[in-house]
Coordinates of C-alpha atoms in Angstrom, one line a residue:
M1 CA 0.0 0.0 0.0
N2 CA 1.3 3.5 -1.0
G3 CA 1.3 5.5 2.3
G4 CA 1.2 8.9 0.6
L5 CA -1.6 7.9 -1.7
S6 CA -3.6 6.4 1.2
T7 CA -3.2 9.6 3.2
S8 CA -4.3 11.7 0.3
R9 CA -7.4 9.4 -0.3
L10 CA -8.3 9.6 3.4
E11 CA -8.0 13.4 3.5
A12 CA -10.3 13.6 0.5
L13 CA -12.8 11.2 2.2
E14 CA -12.8 13.4 5.3
K15 CA -13.5 16.5 3.3
R16 CA -16.4 14.7 1.5
L17 CA -17.8 13.6 4.9
V18 CA -17.9 17.2 6.1
G19 CA -19.7 18.2 2.9
E20 CA -22.2 15.3 3.3
M21 CA -23.0 16.3 6.9
E22 CA -23.6 19.9 5.8
T23 CA -25.9 19.0 2.8
T24 CA -27.9 16.5 4.8
E25 CA -28.3 18.7 7.9
A26 CA -26.6 15.9 9.8
L27 CA -26.3 17.9 13.0
G28 CA -29.4 19.3 14.5
R29 CA -29.4 22.5 16.5
V30 CA -28.5 22.0 20.2
W31 CA -31.7 22.0 22.3
A32 CA -30.5 19.9 25.3
P33 CA -27.5 21.9 26.7
A34 CA -25.1 20.4 29.1
P35 CA -26.4 20.5 32.7
E36 CA -24.9 22.8 35.3
P37 CA -22.8 21.1 38.0
G38 CA -24.7 19.6 41.0
P39 CA -24.2 20.0 44.7
A40 CA -20.5 20.3 45.7
F41 CA -19.7 20.9 42.0
M42 CA -20.5 17.3 41.1
A43 CA -20.3 16.8 37.3
R44 CA -23.6 16.3 35.7
Y45 CA -24.5 15.1 32.2
N46 CA -27.5 14.6 30.0
V47 CA -26.3 11.1 29.1
V48 CA -23.5 8.9 30.1
I49 CA -22.7 6.0 27.8
C50 CA -20.8 3.1 29.4
G51 CA -18.7 1.5 26.6
A52 CA -16.7 3.3 23.9
G53 CA -16.7 0.5 21.4
M54 CA -18.7 0.2 18.2
S55 CA -22.1 0.8 19.9
G56 CA -21.1 3.4 22.4
L57 CA -19.4 5.6 19.8
A58 CA -22.3 5.3 17.4
I59 CA -24.9 6.2 20.1
A60 CA -22.8 9.2 21.1
F61 CA -22.8 10.4 17.5
G62 CA -26.5 9.7 17.1
L63 CA -27.3 11.9 20.1
K64 CA -25.0 14.7 18.8
R65 CA -26.9 14.5 15.5
R66 CA -30.1 15.1 17.4
G67 CA -28.9 18.2 19.2
V68 CA -28.1 16.6 22.6
V69 CA -24.8 17.7 24.2
G70 CA -23.5 17.0 27.7
V71 CA -22.8 13.4 26.7
Q72 CA -20.0 11.6 28.3
V73 CA -18.6 8.2 27.2
I74 CA -16.6 6.0 29.5
D75 CA -14.7 2.8 28.9
R76 CA -12.5 0.6 31.1
A77 CA -10.0 -0.1 28.3
G78 CA -7.3 2.2 27.1
E79 CA -7.9 4.2 23.9
G80 CA -7.7 2.0 20.8
R81 CA -8.4 -1.2 22.8
E82 CA -12.1 -0.8 23.4
G83 CA -14.3 -3.8 22.6
P84 CA -13.1 -7.3 21.8
W85 CA -11.4 -6.6 18.4
I86 CA -7.8 -6.5 19.5
G87 CA -8.3 -7.8 23.0
C88 CA -9.9 -11.1 23.5
A89 CA -11.0 -11.7 19.9
R90 CA -9.0 -14.4 18.2
M91 CA -10.6 -14.7 14.8
K92 CA -8.8 -13.4 11.7
T93 CA -11.8 -11.5 10.4
L94 CA -15.3 -10.3 11.3
R95 CA -18.1 -12.7 10.9
S96 CA -20.2 -10.0 9.1
P97 CA -20.0 -9.7 5.3
K98 CA -18.2 -6.6 4.1
H99 CA -21.3 -5.0 2.5
L100 CA -23.2 -4.6 5.7
A101 CA -23.7 -1.0 6.9
G102 CA -21.9 0.1 10.0
P103 CA -22.5 2.9 12.5
D104 CA -22.6 5.5 9.6
Y105 CA -26.3 6.7 9.8
G106 CA -26.5 6.6 6.1
L107 CA -23.6 9.0 5.5
P108 CA -21.7 7.4 2.6
S109 CA -18.3 8.7 3.5
L110 CA -18.6 7.4 7.1
T111 CA -19.2 3.8 6.0
P112 CA -16.6 1.1 6.7
R113 CA -16.4 0.6 2.9
A114 CA -15.5 4.2 2.3
W115 CA -12.8 4.1 4.9
Y116 CA -11.4 0.8 3.7
E117 CA -11.2 2.0 0.1
A118 CA -9.5 5.2 1.2
V119 CA -6.9 3.3 3.2
H120 CA -6.3 0.2 1.1
G121 CA -7.8 1.1 -2.3
T122 CA -10.8 0.0 -4.3
D123 CA -9.1 -3.1 -5.7
A124 CA -8.3 -4.3 -2.2
Y125 CA -11.9 -3.8 -1.3
E126 CA -13.2 -5.7 -4.3
S127 CA -11.0 -8.7 -3.4
L128 CA -12.0 -8.6 0.2
D129 CA -14.3 -11.2 1.7
K130 CA -14.6 -10.0 5.3
M131 CA -12.8 -7.2 7.1
S132 CA -10.0 -8.1 9.5
R133 CA -10.6 -7.4 13.1
Q134 CA -7.5 -5.1 13.2
D135 CA -8.9 -3.1 10.3
W136 CA -12.3 -2.9 12.0
M137 CA -10.6 -1.5 15.1
A138 CA -8.7 1.0 13.0
Y139 CA -12.0 2.1 11.3
L140 CA -13.6 2.6 14.7
G141 CA -10.6 4.7 15.8
W142 CA -11.1 6.9 12.7
Y143 CA -14.8 7.0 13.3
R144 CA -14.1 8.3 16.8
T145 CA -11.8 11.0 15.4
M146 CA -14.4 12.2 12.9
T147 CA -17.4 12.2 15.3
E148 CA -15.5 13.7 18.2
P149 CA -17.2 12.2 21.3
N150 CA -16.1 13.0 24.8
V151 CA -14.5 9.8 26.0
S152 CA -12.8 8.9 29.3
N153 CA -10.8 5.8 28.9
G154 CA -9.5 3.7 31.7
T155 CA -12.7 4.4 33.6
S156 CA -15.1 1.7 35.0
L157 CA -18.7 2.0 36.1
A158 CA -18.9 0.5 39.6
G159 CA -22.4 1.4 40.9
I160 CA -25.7 3.0 40.0
S161 CA -28.2 4.7 42.3
Q162 CA -30.8 7.5 42.2
V163 CA -30.7 10.9 44.0
D164 CA -33.4 13.6 43.5
G165 CA -34.3 12.4 40.0
W166 CA -30.7 12.0 38.8
L167 CA -28.8 8.8 38.3
R168 CA -25.7 8.8 40.5
L169 CA -22.9 6.8 39.1
V170 CA -19.8 5.5 40.9
L171 CA -16.7 5.6 38.6
E172 CA -13.3 4.0 39.2
A173 CA -10.2 5.2 37.4
D174 CA -6.5 4.9 38.3
G175 CA -7.4 3.4 41.6
E176 CA -9.6 6.4 42.6
T177 CA -13.3 6.7 43.0
Q178 CA -15.5 9.6 41.9
Q179 CA -19.3 10.2 41.6
I180 CA -21.1 11.9 38.7
E181 CA -24.8 12.3 37.9
C182 CA -26.7 12.0 34.7
R183 CA -30.3 12.1 33.4
R184 CA -29.9 8.9 31.3
L185 CA -27.5 6.0 31.3
V186 CA -26.8 3.8 28.3
L187 CA -25.0 0.5 28.9
A188 CA -23.3 -0.3 25.6
T189 CA -21.3 -3.1 27.1
G190 CA -21.2 -5.8 24.5
I191 CA -21.5 -9.6 24.6
D192 CA -21.1 -10.0 28.4
G193 CA -22.8 -6.7 29.3
G194 CA -25.7 -8.5 31.1
G195 CA -23.7 -11.1 32.9
A196 CA -20.4 -12.9 32.6
P197 CA -18.5 -15.7 30.8
M198 CA -20.2 -19.0 31.4
I199 CA -17.8 -21.2 33.5
P200 CA -19.1 -24.7 34.1
D201 CA -19.2 -25.7 37.7
F202 CA -16.8 -28.6 37.1
V203 CA -14.2 -26.2 35.9
R204 CA -14.4 -23.7 38.8
S205 CA -12.7 -26.1 41.2
L206 CA -9.6 -26.1 39.0
P207 CA -6.8 -23.7 39.9
K208 CA -7.1 -20.8 37.5
Q209 CA -3.7 -21.3 36.0
Y210 CA -5.0 -24.4 34.2
W211 CA -7.9 -22.9 32.3
T212 CA -8.7 -19.8 30.1
H213 CA -12.1 -18.6 28.8
S214 CA -12.4 -17.1 25.4
A215 CA -13.5 -13.8 26.9
E216 CA -10.1 -13.3 28.6
I217 CA -7.3 -11.2 27.2
A218 CA -4.4 -13.5 27.5
D219 CA -0.9 -14.1 26.2
D220 CA -1.6 -17.2 24.2
N221 CA 2.1 -17.9 23.9
H222 CA 1.8 -20.0 27.0
L223 CA 0.2 -22.7 24.9
K224 CA 3.4 -23.5 23.0
D225 CA 4.5 -27.1 23.3
R226 CA 1.5 -28.0 25.5
D227 CA -1.4 -30.4 25.1
V228 CA -4.5 -28.4 24.9
A229 CA -8.2 -29.4 25.3
I230 CA -11.1 -27.1 24.2
L231 CA -14.6 -27.4 25.7
G232 CA -17.2 -26.4 23.1
S233 CA -17.5 -26.8 19.4
A234 CA -19.0 -23.5 18.3
T235 CA -17.3 -20.6 16.5
S236 CA -15.2 -19.3 19.5
S237 CA -13.9 -22.8 20.0
F238 CA -12.6 -22.9 16.5
D239 CA -10.9 -19.6 17.1
W240 CA -9.3 -21.1 20.1
A241 CA -8.2 -24.2 18.2
A242 CA -6.6 -22.2 15.3
T243 CA -4.9 -19.8 17.8
A244 CA -3.5 -22.6 19.9
L245 CA -2.1 -24.4 16.9
E246 CA -0.5 -21.3 15.5
K247 CA 1.1 -20.6 18.9
G248 CA 2.8 -24.0 18.7
A249 CA 0.6 -26.2 20.9
K250 CA 1.8 -29.8 20.8
S251 CA -1.8 -31.1 20.3
V252 CA -5.3 -29.7 20.4
V253 CA -8.5 -31.7 21.0
M254 CA -11.9 -30.1 20.7
I255 CA -14.6 -31.7 22.9
G256 CA -18.2 -30.9 22.1
R257 CA -21.6 -32.2 23.3
S258 CA -23.2 -32.1 19.9
R259 CA -22.3 -34.6 17.2
N260 CA -22.7 -32.0 14.5
F261 CA -21.6 -28.5 13.7
G262 CA -23.9 -25.6 13.1
R263 CA -24.2 -25.0 9.3
T264 CA -26.7 -22.2 9.2
E265 CA -26.0 -18.6 10.2
V266 CA -29.3 -17.4 11.6
L267 CA -28.4 -13.8 11.4
A268 CA -28.5 -14.1 7.6
W269 CA -32.2 -14.9 7.9
T270 CA -33.0 -12.1 10.3
N271 CA -31.4 -9.4 8.1
F272 CA -34.5 -7.8 6.6
P273 CA -36.4 -4.6 7.7
G274 CA -39.5 -6.3 8.8
F275 CA -37.8 -8.5 11.4
L276 CA -35.0 -6.3 12.6
G277 CA -37.0 -3.1 12.5
H278 CA -40.2 -4.4 14.1
F279 CA -39.4 -7.4 16.3
G280 CA -39.7 -5.1 19.3
D281 CA -43.4 -4.5 18.4
L282 CA -44.4 -8.1 18.6
S283 CA -46.4 -9.6 21.4
D284 CA -44.5 -11.3 24.2
L285 CA -45.6 -14.7 23.0
Q286 CA -44.4 -14.1 19.5
K287 CA -41.1 -12.8 20.8
W288 CA -40.6 -15.9 23.0
R289 CA -41.3 -18.2 20.1
Y290 CA -39.0 -16.4 17.8
I291 CA -36.1 -16.3 20.3
R292 CA -36.6 -20.0 21.1
L293 CA -36.1 -20.8 17.5
Y294 CA -33.2 -18.3 17.2
N295 CA -31.3 -19.8 20.1
G296 CA -31.7 -23.2 18.6
F297 CA -29.4 -22.3 15.8
K298 CA -25.8 -23.2 16.7
I299 CA -23.4 -20.5 15.4
P300 CA -21.3 -22.2 12.7
P301 CA -17.6 -21.6 12.3
T302 CA -16.5 -19.5 9.3
Q303 CA -14.9 -21.5 6.5
D304 CA -11.6 -19.9 7.4
Q305 CA -11.8 -20.9 11.0
F306 CA -12.7 -24.5 10.1
D307 CA -9.9 -24.8 7.5
R308 CA -7.3 -23.3 9.8
A309 CA -8.0 -25.9 12.4
V310 CA -8.8 -29.2 10.6
S311 CA -5.9 -28.8 8.1
N312 CA -3.4 -29.2 11.0
P313 CA -2.4 -32.8 11.9
R314 CA -2.1 -31.8 15.6
F315 CA -5.8 -31.1 15.7
A316 CA -8.5 -33.6 16.6
M317 CA -12.2 -33.5 17.4
A318 CA -14.2 -35.5 19.9
L319 CA -17.9 -34.8 19.2
G320 CA -20.9 -36.2 21.0
H321 CA -19.1 -36.1 24.4
K322 CA -20.9 -34.8 27.4
V323 CA -18.3 -33.8 30.0
R324 CA -19.0 -35.2 33.5
S325 CA -16.0 -34.0 35.4
V326 CA -12.7 -32.1 35.2
T327 CA -10.0 -32.9 37.7
L328 CA -6.3 -32.4 38.2
D329 CA -3.8 -35.3 38.3
A330 CA -0.1 -34.8 38.6
G331 CA -0.3 -31.4 37.0
R332 CA -2.5 -32.5 34.1
V333 CA -6.1 -31.7 33.5
V334 CA -8.2 -34.8 33.2
I335 CA -11.5 -34.5 31.4
E336 CA -14.0 -37.3 31.8
S337 CA -16.9 -37.5 29.5
D338 CA -19.7 -40.1 29.0
S339 CA -17.7 -41.5 26.1
G340 CA -14.1 -41.2 27.1
I341 CA -11.2 -39.6 29.1
F342 CA -8.9 -36.9 27.9
S343 CA -5.7 -35.4 29.4
A344 CA -4.2 -32.0 28.7
D345 CA -1.8 -29.4 30.1
H346 CA -4.3 -26.6 29.7
L347 CA -8.1 -26.2 29.2
L348 CA -9.6 -23.6 26.9
L349 CA -13.3 -22.7 27.3
G350 CA -15.5 -21.8 24.4
T351 CA -18.6 -22.1 26.6
G352 CA -20.2 -18.7 25.8
Y353 CA -21.8 -16.3 28.3
T354 CA -24.5 -16.2 30.8
I355 CA -27.0 -13.5 31.7
D356 CA -26.7 -12.7 35.4
F357 CA -26.9 -9.1 36.6
T358 CA -25.3 -10.1 40.0
Q359 CA -22.1 -10.8 38.1
R360 CA -21.7 -7.2 36.9
A361 CA -20.3 -4.6 39.3
E362 CA -22.5 -1.9 37.9
L363 CA -25.7 -4.0 37.9
K364 CA -25.6 -6.1 41.0
S365 CA -27.1 -3.5 43.3
I366 CA -30.1 -3.0 41.1
A367 CA -30.6 -6.6 40.1
P368 CA -33.2 -7.4 42.7
H369 CA -35.4 -4.6 41.5
V370 CA -35.2 -5.2 37.7
A371 CA -38.0 -7.1 35.9
F372 CA -36.8 -10.1 33.9
W373 CA -38.7 -12.2 31.5
S374 CA -39.2 -14.7 34.3
D375 CA -41.2 -12.0 36.1
R376 CA -43.4 -11.0 33.3
F377 CA -44.1 -14.0 31.1
A378 CA -45.3 -17.5 31.6
P379 CA -44.4 -19.6 28.5
P380 CA -46.8 -22.1 27.1
V381 CA -46.6 -25.7 28.0
G382 CA -43.6 -27.3 26.4
G383 CA -42.1 -23.9 25.6
A384 CA -40.0 -23.2 28.7
S385 CA -36.5 -21.7 28.2
P386 CA -34.4 -20.8 31.3
E387 CA -32.1 -19.0 28.9
I388 CA -34.7 -16.6 27.7
A389 CA -36.3 -16.2 31.1
A390 CA -33.0 -14.8 32.4
H391 CA -33.1 -11.9 30.0
P392 CA -34.2 -8.5 31.3
Y393 CA -37.7 -7.4 30.3
L394 CA -37.0 -4.2 28.4
A395 CA -39.3 -1.5 27.1
R396 CA -39.4 -0.4 23.5
G397 CA -36.4 2.0 23.8
F398 CA -34.1 -0.5 25.6
E399 CA -35.2 0.8 29.0
L400 CA -35.0 -1.4 32.1
T401 CA -38.4 -2.0 33.6
P402 CA -38.8 -2.2 37.4
K403 CA -40.6 -5.0 39.3
N404 CA -42.2 -2.2 41.4
P405 CA -42.7 1.0 39.5
A406 CA -43.8 2.8 42.6
T407 CA -40.4 2.4 44.3
H408 CA -38.0 1.9 41.4
G409 CA -39.5 3.7 38.5
W410 CA -36.2 5.5 38.0
L411 CA -34.7 2.3 36.5
S412 CA -36.4 3.3 33.2
Q413 CA -33.7 6.0 33.0
I414 CA -31.2 3.2 32.2
H415 CA -31.0 1.8 28.6
L416 CA -29.4 -1.6 28.1
F417 CA -27.9 -1.7 24.6
N418 CA -26.1 -5.0 24.7
C419 CA -26.6 -8.7 24.1
S420 CA -29.1 -9.1 26.9
A421 CA -31.6 -7.0 25.0
L422 CA -32.1 -9.9 22.6
A423 CA -35.4 -11.4 24.0
S424 CA -37.1 -8.0 24.2
L425 CA -35.9 -6.3 21.0
G426 CA -34.3 -8.9 18.8
P427 CA -30.7 -9.0 17.5
I428 CA -30.3 -5.3 17.0
S429 CA -27.8 -4.4 19.7
N430 CA -25.3 -7.4 19.5
G431 CA -23.4 -6.9 16.3
V432 CA -23.0 -5.2 12.9
T433 CA -26.0 -6.9 11.2
G434 CA -28.8 -5.3 13.3
M435 CA -27.0 -2.0 14.2
K436 CA -28.7 0.2 11.6
Y437 CA -32.0 -0.8 13.2
G438 CA -31.0 -0.6 16.9
L439 CA -29.2 2.7 16.8
P440 CA -32.2 4.8 15.6
R441 CA -34.4 3.1 18.2
I442 CA -32.2 3.8 21.2
V443 CA -31.4 7.3 20.0
D444 CA -35.1 8.1 19.5
A445 CA -35.9 6.7 23.0
V446 CA -33.2 8.8 24.8
V447 CA -34.0 12.0 22.9
G448 CA -37.7 11.6 23.4
S449 CA -37.4 10.9 27.1
L450 CA -35.2 14.0 27.6
F451 CA -37.7 16.2 25.7
H452 CA -40.7 14.8 27.6
E453 CA -39.0 15.4 30.9
A454 CA -38.4 19.1 29.9
A455 CA -41.7 19.6 28.0
D456 CA -43.1 22.1 30.5
D457 CA -40.0 24.2 30.3
F458 CA -40.3 24.2 26.5
L459 CA -43.9 25.1 26.8
R460 CA -43.1 28.2 28.8
D461 CA -40.3 29.0 26.3
L462 CA -42.9 28.9 23.5
A463 CA -45.3 31.1 25.4
A464 CA -42.6 33.8 25.7
Y465 CA -41.3 33.4 22.1
R466 CA -41.2 36.7 20.3
E467 CA -38.4 36.5 17.8
H468 CA -39.2 38.5 14.6
H469 CA -38.9 36.8 11.3
F470 CA -40.6 39.6 9.2
D471 CA -40.0 43.3 9.1
P472 CA -42.3 45.5 6.8
R473 CA -39.3 47.4 5.4
G474 CA -39.7 50.9 4.1
H475 CA -42.4 51.7 6.7
G476 CA -40.2 51.7 9.7
G477 CA -42.1 48.8 11.1
D478 CA -45.1 51.1 11.7
L479 CA -48.2 49.7 10.2
E480 CA -50.6 52.4 11.7
G481 CA -49.9 54.9 9.0
M482 CA -50.6 52.5 6.1
K483 CA -53.8 52.8 4.1
E484 CA -56.4 50.2 4.8
V485 CA -58.6 48.8 2.0
S486 CA -62.3 49.8 2.4
S487 CA -64.8 47.0 2.5

């Protein structure tokens, strides 16, 4: 790639973006100014967004487009390391096809494609199948530069409460704690934002040095010259397998309960405006039935993932094995299934995630007061699903709903834009595919709630509105001396 040419193309793209934003009235006039500081000069914001990854940055820009300022984004990771892309992710590319829209809000020059062609050239884009995760992270960094959100990196959300109508947040950064307040909170916290990595009970008894979950950021070089066992046979397990082999593992065995791999990518079916745009309008029974079917689709590996693993003679699969126990014997991990026994130096978990608010520092204090699907819906006979029942029961704009509105109605000031919104609103907050439907919904909800909260103030403003837009020039503004037409 020619560095000078790439720089020139990118500069031209950025100029086009500025023009597109001007011609499409992309930025509305500011009507929700930043709040004044609270008691003891406590910082106050209209909106705080927890998470500066793909979703958080896009929501911040969406609010900016709608004239809302006083928006603060926080992320526990350092700048350029937000989200999974160059942290715990181990795949070579995104799972999403290259043609899908990103967080661009319909601005052509803000799309992933426009950025990629500017950086790598149109020929490179034409030959591309899926964007690499490193390129995607670079695109998000450029997106952040162009949309200019206020972001505090290295900052974690540790607690949420309510004081005099404001959400009070406890933040932790650099070993210190501070409190801020906001009118609305958006949790754009990704795949584990409603819970934690799922660790089987039979693994928890092992010393931590013997196992690693796919959600962890780890130096995978420790797998070199070691026998490795992987629990799970879905897409993240194949990422694990290929990574371990490339790091020089002596052997890798993948142990899965199912005898078959997933072959159908359910997101491909969901990608049409009717479903993604209006799933949230369905009845609870319809939502339940859809998500039961949705969850029944096992996510298949990409062809690249599969080929990277199975082409290596050090890789083996043991499918149809239900693990009964995992123990330690003479420094080796012993996995006993209903069909055999395996031994390894290290165990890798591709076991997914669980929804459990008590596992999240920011959510555990409010967990007893939040309504979940188990509180609001009784499935039909034969249709039970503990997995769906554990999801929070959200309103149309991703708002939490309280078990008792009389005592905890303020929970509706919290919007949950992460994977745990699936049961209530469909797959529009858990990846690239549904993003163009999820973003307008949550931005509309936040903007609407801020306006409704201040509606009386705007009514008084309208009653006092006297700005002149017409001046009868040549008459000094005096209409009394003008002739009147006789009737």
